Coordinates of C-alpha atoms in Angstrom, one line a residue:
M18 CA 75.9 53.0 134.2
K19 CA 78.8 54.6 132.3
V20 CA 79.3 54.5 128.6
K21 CA 82.8 54.6 127.2
A22 CA 83.3 56.3 123.9
I23 CA 86.2 58.0 122.1
L24 CA 85.8 61.6 120.8
I25 CA 88.0 62.8 118.0
V26 CA 88.5 66.5 117.3
T27 CA 90.4 67.1 114.1
I28 CA 92.1 70.2 112.8
M29 CA 93.1 71.1 109.3
V30 CA 95.2 73.9 108.1
L31 CA 93.1 75.7 105.5
S32 CA 95.1 78.8 104.4
I33 CA 97.7 81.3 105.5
L34 CA 98.5 84.9 104.9
P35 CA 102.0 86.1 104.6
Y36 CA 103.6 87.5 107.7
T37 CA 106.8 89.4 108.2
P38 CA 107.3 90.8 111.7
E39 CA 109.8 93.5 110.6
T40 CA 107.5 95.3 108.2
T41 CA 104.0 95.2 109.9
L42 CA 102.5 98.2 111.6
K43 CA 102.2 97.3 115.3
S44 CA 101.3 99.2 118.4
D45 CA 103.3 99.3 121.6
N46 CA 100.5 98.2 123.9
V47 CA 101.4 96.8 127.3
P48 CA 99.0 94.1 128.6
S49 CA 96.7 95.1 131.5
F50 CA 95.0 91.8 132.4
Q51 CA 94.6 93.1 135.9
A52 CA 91.9 95.6 134.7
S53 CA 88.4 94.6 135.6
D54 CA 86.9 96.2 132.6
A55 CA 87.6 95.2 129.0
D56 CA 90.5 96.8 127.2
V57 CA 90.5 96.1 123.5
A58 CA 93.5 97.3 121.6
V59 CA 94.2 97.4 117.9
T60 CA 97.7 96.0 117.8
Q61 CA 98.5 95.4 114.1
L62 CA 97.5 96.7 110.7
D63 CA 98.8 94.8 107.6
I64 CA 98.3 95.4 103.9
T65 CA 98.7 91.9 102.4
T66 CA 98.1 92.8 98.7
P67 CA 100.5 94.4 96.1
S68 CA 102.2 97.3 97.9
V69 CA 105.8 98.4 98.7
Y70 CA 107.7 101.0 100.6
V71 CA 109.3 103.5 98.2
G72 CA 111.9 105.0 100.4
A73 CA 109.9 105.5 103.6
V74 CA 106.5 106.1 101.8
P75 CA 104.0 103.2 101.8
T76 CA 102.8 102.8 98.2
V77 CA 99.8 100.6 97.1
S78 CA 98.4 99.7 93.8
P79 CA 95.0 101.3 92.9
M80 CA 93.0 98.1 93.5
N81 CA 90.8 96.4 96.1
H82 CA 93.2 95.6 99.0
I83 CA 93.0 92.9 101.6
I84 CA 93.8 94.3 105.1
R85 CA 94.5 92.2 108.1
V86 CA 93.8 93.8 111.5
T87 CA 94.7 92.3 114.8
I88 CA 93.0 93.2 118.1
V89 CA 93.7 92.0 121.6
N90 CA 91.5 92.2 124.7
F91 CA 94.0 93.0 127.5
G92 CA 91.2 93.5 130.0
G93 CA 89.5 91.3 132.6
T94 CA 86.1 91.0 131.0
D95 CA 84.7 90.1 127.5
A96 CA 84.0 92.9 125.1
E97 CA 81.5 93.7 122.4
G98 CA 82.1 96.3 119.8
T99 CA 82.8 97.3 116.2
L100 CA 86.1 97.2 114.3
T101 CA 86.1 99.8 111.5
L102 CA 88.5 100.4 108.7
E103 CA 88.5 104.1 107.7
V104 CA 90.3 106.3 105.2
N105 CA 91.2 110.0 105.5
D106 CA 91.8 111.4 102.1
G107 CA 92.6 114.9 103.3
S108 CA 89.0 116.2 103.0
G109 CA 87.5 114.0 105.6
Q110 CA 87.4 110.5 107.2
S111 CA 85.1 107.8 105.7
E112 CA 84.4 104.2 106.6
V113 CA 85.3 101.6 104.0
D114 CA 84.6 98.4 106.0
S115 CA 83.5 97.2 109.5
R116 CA 83.0 94.1 111.6
D117 CA 80.8 93.6 114.7
I118 CA 83.0 91.5 117.1
S119 CA 82.8 89.8 120.4
I120 CA 86.2 89.1 122.0
S121 CA 86.8 87.3 125.2
S122 CA 89.2 88.5 127.9
G123 CA 92.8 87.7 127.0
W124 CA 92.0 86.7 123.5
T125 CA 93.7 87.8 120.2
S126 CA 91.8 87.8 117.0
N127 CA 92.7 88.6 113.4
H128 CA 90.1 90.1 110.9
I129 CA 90.2 90.4 107.2
M130 CA 88.9 93.7 105.9
Y131 CA 88.8 95.3 102.5
W132 CA 89.8 98.7 101.0
N133 CA 89.3 99.7 97.4
A134 CA 92.1 102.2 97.0
T135 CA 91.1 103.0 93.4
N136 CA 88.8 105.7 94.7
F137 CA 91.3 107.5 96.9
P138 CA 94.2 109.9 96.2
S139 CA 97.8 109.7 97.2
G140 CA 98.5 111.1 100.7
S141 CA 95.5 109.2 102.2
S142 CA 95.7 107.6 105.6
L143 CA 94.4 104.2 106.6
I144 CA 92.9 103.8 110.1
A145 CA 91.8 100.7 112.0
L146 CA 89.5 101.7 114.8
W147 CA 87.8 99.8 117.6
T148 CA 84.6 101.2 119.1
N149 CA 83.1 99.6 122.2
D150 CA 79.3 98.9 122.4
P151 CA 77.5 101.2 124.9
S152 CA 76.7 98.1 127.0
S153 CA 80.4 97.5 127.8
T154 CA 83.3 99.7 129.1
D155 CA 86.8 100.0 127.6
S156 CA 89.3 100.8 130.4
D157 CA 91.8 102.4 128.0
N158 CA 90.7 104.2 124.8
S159 CA 94.2 105.4 123.9
N160 CA 95.0 102.0 122.2
N161 CA 91.8 101.8 120.1
Q162 CA 93.3 102.7 116.8
L163 CA 96.3 102.3 114.5
L164 CA 97.1 104.7 111.7
L165 CA 99.1 104.2 108.4
S166 CA 99.6 107.7 107.0
N167 CA 100.8 109.3 103.8
I168 CA 100.0 106.4 101.5
D169 CA 100.8 106.8 97.8
V170 CA 98.2 105.2 95.6
L171 CA 99.8 104.3 92.3
D172 CA 101.4 101.5 90.3
V173 CA 105.2 101.2 90.5
Q174 CA 107.2 99.3 87.9
S175 CA 110.6 98.5 89.4
A176 CA 113.1 95.7 90.1
T177 CA 116.2 95.8 92.3
R178 CA 119.4 93.8 92.0
V179 CA 120.2 92.4 95.5
A180 CA 123.1 90.0 94.9
D181 CA 125.0 88.1 92.2
T182 CA 127.7 85.4 91.7
L183 CA 129.5 87.3 88.8
P184 CA 133.3 87.0 88.9
N185 CA 135.2 89.6 90.9
N186 CA 137.4 92.1 89.0
D187 CA 140.7 90.5 88.0
D188 CA 139.5 86.9 88.7
V189 CA 141.1 84.1 86.8
L190 CA 138.6 81.8 85.1
A191 CA 138.8 78.4 83.7
K192 CA 138.7 77.7 80.0
G193 CA 135.4 75.8 80.3
L194 CA 131.7 76.1 81.1
W195 CA 130.8 78.9 83.6
S196 CA 127.5 79.5 85.3
G197 CA 126.2 82.0 87.9
T198 CA 123.2 83.9 89.1
I199 CA 121.9 87.5 89.5
S200 CA 119.3 87.8 92.4
M201 CA 116.5 90.2 91.8
I202 CA 113.4 91.4 93.7
N203 CA 110.3 93.1 92.4
S204 CA 110.6 96.4 94.2
G205 CA 107.3 97.7 92.6
T206 CA 103.6 96.8 92.8
I207 CA 103.1 95.3 89.3
P208 CA 104.5 92.2 87.5
V209 CA 107.7 92.7 85.5
D210 CA 110.0 90.6 83.3
V211 CA 113.7 90.8 84.1
T212 CA 116.7 89.5 82.2
A213 CA 120.4 90.3 81.8
D214 CA 122.0 91.5 78.6
L215 CA 125.7 90.6 79.2
S216 CA 128.7 89.8 77.0
L217 CA 132.5 89.1 77.0
T218 CA 134.8 91.2 74.9
S219 CA 138.5 90.6 74.5
V220 CA 140.8 93.6 75.4
L221 CA 142.7 92.7 72.1
G222 CA 139.5 93.0 70.0
G223 CA 137.7 90.4 68.1
D224 CA 134.3 88.7 68.3
V225 CA 132.0 89.4 71.3
T226 CA 130.9 86.3 73.3
P227 CA 127.3 86.6 74.5
I228 CA 126.4 85.5 78.0
T229 CA 123.2 83.4 78.1
A230 CA 120.6 84.7 80.6
T231 CA 117.1 83.5 81.6
T232 CA 114.1 85.8 81.9
I233 CA 112.3 85.8 85.3
Q234 CA 109.1 87.2 86.7
P235 CA 110.0 88.1 90.4
P236 CA 106.8 88.0 92.5
V237 CA 105.2 91.2 93.7
G238 CA 105.4 91.7 97.5
S239 CA 103.3 93.6 100.0
L240 CA 103.9 95.9 103.1
S241 CA 103.3 92.9 105.3
S242 CA 105.4 90.4 103.3
P243 CA 108.2 92.0 101.2
A244 CA 108.9 90.4 97.8
L245 CA 111.2 87.3 97.7
F246 CA 114.2 87.3 95.5
T247 CA 114.4 85.3 92.2
N248 CA 117.6 84.3 90.4
I249 CA 118.5 85.1 86.8
D250 CA 120.6 82.2 85.6
I251 CA 123.6 83.2 83.5
S252 CA 126.2 81.1 81.7
F253 CA 128.8 81.0 78.9
D254 CA 131.3 78.6 77.4
G255 CA 134.8 79.9 78.1
T256 CA 136.6 76.9 76.4
P257 CA 137.8 78.8 73.3
L258 CA 138.6 82.0 75.3
E259 CA 142.2 82.9 76.3
G260 CA 143.7 86.0 77.8
E261 CA 142.0 89.1 79.3
Y262 CA 138.3 89.8 78.7
I263 CA 135.8 92.4 79.9
I264 CA 132.3 91.4 81.1
S265 CA 129.9 94.2 80.5
G266 CA 126.2 94.8 80.0
E267 CA 123.0 95.6 81.9
I268 CA 119.8 94.2 83.5
Q269 CA 116.6 94.9 81.6
V270 CA 113.2 95.4 83.4
T271 CA 110.1 95.3 81.3
G272 CA 106.5 95.8 82.4
A273 CA 103.1 97.0 81.3
L274 CA 103.4 100.5 82.9
S275 CA 106.3 102.0 80.9
A276 CA 109.1 101.3 78.5
T277 CA 112.0 98.9 79.4
S278 CA 114.3 100.3 82.1
T279 CA 117.9 99.2 82.7
I280 CA 120.2 98.6 85.6
S281 CA 123.8 99.0 84.7
I282 CA 126.5 96.5 85.7
S283 CA 130.1 97.8 86.1
D284 CA 132.7 96.3 83.8
I285 CA 134.5 93.3 85.2
S286 CA 138.0 92.3 84.0
V287 CA 138.7 88.5 83.9
T288 CA 141.5 86.3 82.6
F289 CA 141.1 82.8 81.1
D290 CA 143.9 80.4 81.9
F291 CA 144.5 76.6 81.3
S292 CA 145.6 76.0 84.9
N293 CA 142.3 76.5 86.7
A294 CA 139.2 75.1 88.2
V295 CA 135.4 75.8 88.1
L296 CA 133.2 75.7 91.2
S297 CA 129.5 75.9 90.6
T298 CA 127.0 77.7 92.9
P299 CA 124.0 75.7 94.1
I300 CA 120.6 77.4 94.0
D301 CA 119.3 79.1 97.1
R302 CA 116.4 77.2 98.6
N303 CA 113.6 77.1 101.2
V304 CA 113.5 74.1 103.6
D305 CA 110.7 73.4 106.1
P306 CA 111.7 73.5 109.8
G307 CA 112.8 70.1 111.0
E308 CA 113.8 69.0 107.5
W309 CA 117.2 68.3 105.8
T310 CA 118.7 69.4 102.5
N311 CA 122.0 68.5 100.9
I312 CA 123.9 71.4 99.2
S313 CA 125.9 70.1 96.3
F314 CA 128.8 72.1 94.9
L315 CA 130.3 70.9 91.6
L316 CA 134.1 71.2 91.4
Q317 CA 135.7 70.7 88.0
N318 CA 139.4 70.7 87.2
A319 CA 139.3 72.6 83.9
G320 CA 143.1 72.8 83.6
S321 CA 145.3 70.8 81.4
L322 CA 147.1 69.1 84.3
S323 CA 146.1 67.1 87.4
E324 CA 145.4 69.4 90.4
T325 CA 145.0 69.1 94.2
F326 CA 142.6 71.2 96.2
A327 CA 142.1 72.1 99.9
V328 CA 138.4 72.4 100.6
E329 CA 136.5 73.8 103.6
H330 CA 133.3 75.5 104.4
T331 CA 132.0 78.2 106.8
N332 CA 128.4 78.9 108.0
V333 CA 126.6 81.5 110.0
S334 CA 123.8 79.9 111.9
G335 CA 125.2 76.4 112.8
W336 CA 122.7 74.4 110.7
V337 CA 125.5 72.6 108.8
Q338 CA 125.9 69.0 110.0
A339 CA 129.5 68.4 108.8
P340 CA 133.1 69.3 109.8
S341 CA 134.3 72.7 108.5
V342 CA 137.4 71.2 107.0
I343 CA 136.4 68.7 104.2
Y344 CA 139.9 68.2 102.5
P345 CA 142.8 69.7 104.5
G346 CA 145.9 70.9 102.9
T347 CA 147.8 67.9 104.2
S348 CA 145.3 65.5 102.6
P349 CA 143.9 67.4 99.6
L350 CA 141.3 66.4 97.0
S351 CA 143.0 65.3 93.8
L352 CA 141.4 65.7 90.4
A353 CA 142.8 64.7 87.0
S354 CA 142.5 67.1 84.1
G355 CA 138.9 67.5 83.0
A356 CA 137.6 65.5 86.0
S357 CA 135.0 66.8 88.4
T358 CA 133.5 65.8 91.7
V359 CA 130.4 66.8 93.8
I360 CA 131.0 68.2 97.3
T361 CA 127.9 67.7 99.4
I362 CA 127.2 69.6 102.6
P363 CA 124.2 68.4 104.7
V364 CA 122.1 71.2 106.4
E365 CA 119.3 70.7 108.9
V366 CA 116.8 73.5 109.5
P367 CA 115.9 73.6 113.3
Q368 CA 112.4 72.6 114.2
D369 CA 111.8 75.9 115.9
A370 CA 113.3 78.1 113.2
D371 CA 111.3 81.2 112.3
I372 CA 110.3 82.0 108.7
S373 CA 112.8 84.9 108.6
D374 CA 115.7 82.7 109.7
S375 CA 118.4 81.6 107.2
E376 CA 121.8 80.0 106.9
M377 CA 124.6 81.1 104.6
V378 CA 127.0 78.3 103.6
T379 CA 130.2 79.3 101.9
L380 CA 132.5 76.7 100.3
S381 CA 136.2 77.7 99.8
V382 CA 138.4 75.8 97.4
I383 CA 142.1 76.5 97.1
S384 CA 144.1 75.2 94.1
Q385 CA 147.5 74.1 95.5
S386 CA 149.4 74.8 92.3
N387 CA 148.7 78.5 92.0
N388 CA 146.9 79.4 95.3
L389 CA 143.8 80.3 93.3
L390 CA 140.9 80.7 95.7
L391 CA 137.4 79.9 94.6
E392 CA 134.4 80.7 96.9
R393 CA 130.7 80.2 96.4
S394 CA 127.9 80.8 98.8
V395 CA 124.3 79.5 99.0
I396 CA 121.5 80.5 101.3
V397 CA 119.1 78.1 103.0
M398 CA 115.9 79.8 104.3
A399 CA 113.5 78.4 106.8
G400 CA 110.2 77.7 105.1
E401 CA 106.7 77.8 106.5
L402 CA 105.7 74.9 108.8
F403 CA 101.9 74.4 109.2
Q404 CA 100.9 72.4 112.2
G405 CA 98.8 72.6 115.3
T406 CA 97.9 70.7 118.5
I407 CA 94.6 70.3 120.2
T408 CA 94.2 69.3 123.9
Q409 CA 91.2 69.1 126.3
N410 CA 90.7 70.4 129.8
S411 CA 90.5 67.2 131.8
S412 CA 91.8 65.9 135.2
H413 CA 90.7 62.3 134.6
T414 CA 92.9 59.6 136.3
S415 CA 93.6 58.0 132.9
G416 CA 95.0 61.2 131.5
V417 CA 94.0 64.4 129.8
D418 CA 92.6 62.5 126.8
H419 CA 89.8 61.0 128.9
F420 CA 86.7 62.2 130.7
N421 CA 83.6 60.5 132.0
V422 CA 80.1 61.0 130.6
E423 CA 76.9 59.9 132.5
P424 CA 74.2 59.1 129.9
G425 CA 70.8 60.5 130.9
G426 CA 72.3 63.6 132.3
E427 CA 71.8 67.1 131.0
S428 CA 73.7 68.4 128.1
F429 CA 77.2 69.8 128.8
T430 CA 80.0 71.7 127.1
H431 CA 83.6 70.5 127.2
E432 CA 86.5 72.8 126.2
Y433 CA 89.4 72.1 123.9
I434 CA 92.5 74.2 123.4
L435 CA 93.9 74.7 119.9
N436 CA 97.4 75.9 119.6
N437 CA 99.3 77.0 116.4
T438 CA 102.6 75.1 116.8
G439 CA 103.8 76.0 113.3
T440 CA 105.9 78.9 112.1
A441 CA 103.3 80.7 110.0
P442 CA 99.9 82.2 110.5
A443 CA 97.2 79.6 109.7
Q444 CA 93.4 79.0 109.8
Y445 CA 92.1 75.7 111.0
E446 CA 89.0 73.7 110.1
I447 CA 87.4 72.1 113.2
N448 CA 85.4 68.8 113.1
A449 CA 84.1 67.0 116.2
A450 CA 82.8 63.5 116.1
M451 CA 83.0 60.1 117.7
L452 CA 85.4 57.3 116.6
E453 CA 82.7 54.8 117.1
A454 CA 78.9 54.8 116.8
V455 CA 77.1 56.3 119.8
P456 CA 73.3 56.3 118.9
Y457 CA 71.2 59.3 119.8
W458 CA 74.2 61.4 120.9
T459 CA 74.5 64.9 119.4
I460 CA 77.9 66.7 119.3
I461 CA 78.1 70.3 118.3
S462 CA 81.2 72.5 117.7
P463 CA 80.1 76.1 117.1
V464 CA 83.6 76.8 115.6
T465 CA 84.0 75.2 112.2
I466 CA 86.7 77.6 110.8
T467 CA 88.9 79.6 113.1
N468 CA 90.3 83.1 112.6
I469 CA 93.9 83.3 111.5
L470 CA 96.1 82.2 114.4
L471 CA 99.7 83.5 114.6
P472 CA 102.5 81.1 115.6
G473 CA 102.2 80.2 119.3
E474 CA 98.7 81.7 119.6
N475 CA 95.9 79.5 121.0
I476 CA 92.1 79.6 121.3
T477 CA 89.5 77.7 123.3
I478 CA 87.0 75.7 121.3
P479 CA 83.8 74.7 123.2
V480 CA 82.2 71.4 122.1
T481 CA 78.6 70.7 123.3
F482 CA 77.3 67.2 124.0
I483 CA 73.6 66.5 124.0
L484 CA 72.9 63.2 125.6
P485 CA 69.9 60.8 125.2
D486 CA 67.5 60.2 128.0
M487 CA 67.9 56.8 129.7
E488 CA 64.8 54.7 130.6

C-alpha cells in the first residue's frame, strides 16, 4: 500500500553581511576537483566591521571585529580540519579564534570569526589558516592560508566629498528657489557629523545671503563593504538677487576624536537673470532588482516671460524605459512665466543586476530663447535582492516535486538542494514538515540555519524520514 503525502521544505532569509567583490581579500586558487584527496583552500578574508583603506594601508578601529572567512574544498573527498584566525604583531604569531570544520568535496562554506584588535599594535598581520586533521590528507598545502598584512589599528575621523550639484563657474541662475546636494562618504572608522557652511556674496558688495544646508551622519564602512555616500541638501532663495554673485564656503566635519576639520570649496561665480529656468535634481536611490522607479525632475520657468524648452535624456546602462528625446526642438515644451512641470523618466532595474551595478540618468533642458543649457543627473543603484529556491533530487514520473514512500520500510534520507538566487549573501532558516497530518511519521532536518551563502551558491540539505511499522 502506498500513502500519498505532501512534504514542504521552507526557507527564510535570516540575515546578510555586506559584500563588495572589489575590496575583499581573495586568493587565486584554481579548482582541482580531479584530485582524489581533499584540497581545502582559504579563498577569502573579509573584515566586515568599521575599517577603511587609508591610501593602500588597511586601517581598523581598536575594537572587537567580525571577520568572515571563506573556504572551498576543491578536492575529491570530504575533509576534516580546523580553521584558525591568527595575528602576527611583529613579536610572534598568536591564535585569536578557531573553528573545527567538516567540509564536503566541492563545497564552499563561510565562517564568522572574531578578532579583538584593541590588544594589538599597528603593523600587525591577520592570517586565516586551514589545518587538516591527521586522519585526512590535503593534496595542496600552498592554498591553506590568506594574509592581510600591515594593518593599522587606530580610529580615523574623516569624510570625503565625492560629488555635488553646485552650479558651474559662470552659470546663469534663475531668480527663484534653488536646491542641490553635496555627496559625502565617511572615509574614516568612526561616526561623524558633516554639514556645509556656504554663502552668496555680491561682487558689488552688500549683504551676504546664507545657503541653507542639512547636517548628515554618513555611515561608517568596512574593508569588505566601503561606505555608501550620503547627500547634504543645500538650498537658497535667489528671488531678490540680481547680477553677479560668488558662492563660497567650506564643508565641516565634526567627530568625537578631534576638533572640527574643514574641506574647502572653490569660489563659484554665478549670475542671476530674469530670463531663466530652474531644473531640480532628484535624490539618488537604491531599487531592488526587478523593480521600477520613476525619476521626477521639476522644471520651472522662473523668467518673466513665457518660454519653450527642448528636453532629452541620456543614460549609461540602458535601464531607462523611455525615448531619449522627450520634447524635440521642433515640438518644444512651453511654460508660462512662473509655471512648472514634472518630467518623469521610468527606470527598471534588471532582475539579474548585481549590487554594484548602477545607472546614471542625465536630463538636458535647453531654453530656446537664450540657448541656456540646464543638466541634472541622478544615479539609480541596484539594491539587495534576497531570495532562494529549493529543489529535490527526484526522477518521479509526476515530476521533481514528487517521490514515492512505502510505509513500513526502513528510514531513509532524501536530499534537497538550496540555491541562493538573490544578489546578496544570505543565511536561510530550514523547516521540514508535512502539509497534511501523517501520524507516527518523524521528519528530521539536521540543518536548521545555513552558513552564509553567496549569490549563486548552493548546498545540499539532507532530510531524514522515519516511517512507522505497518501491521
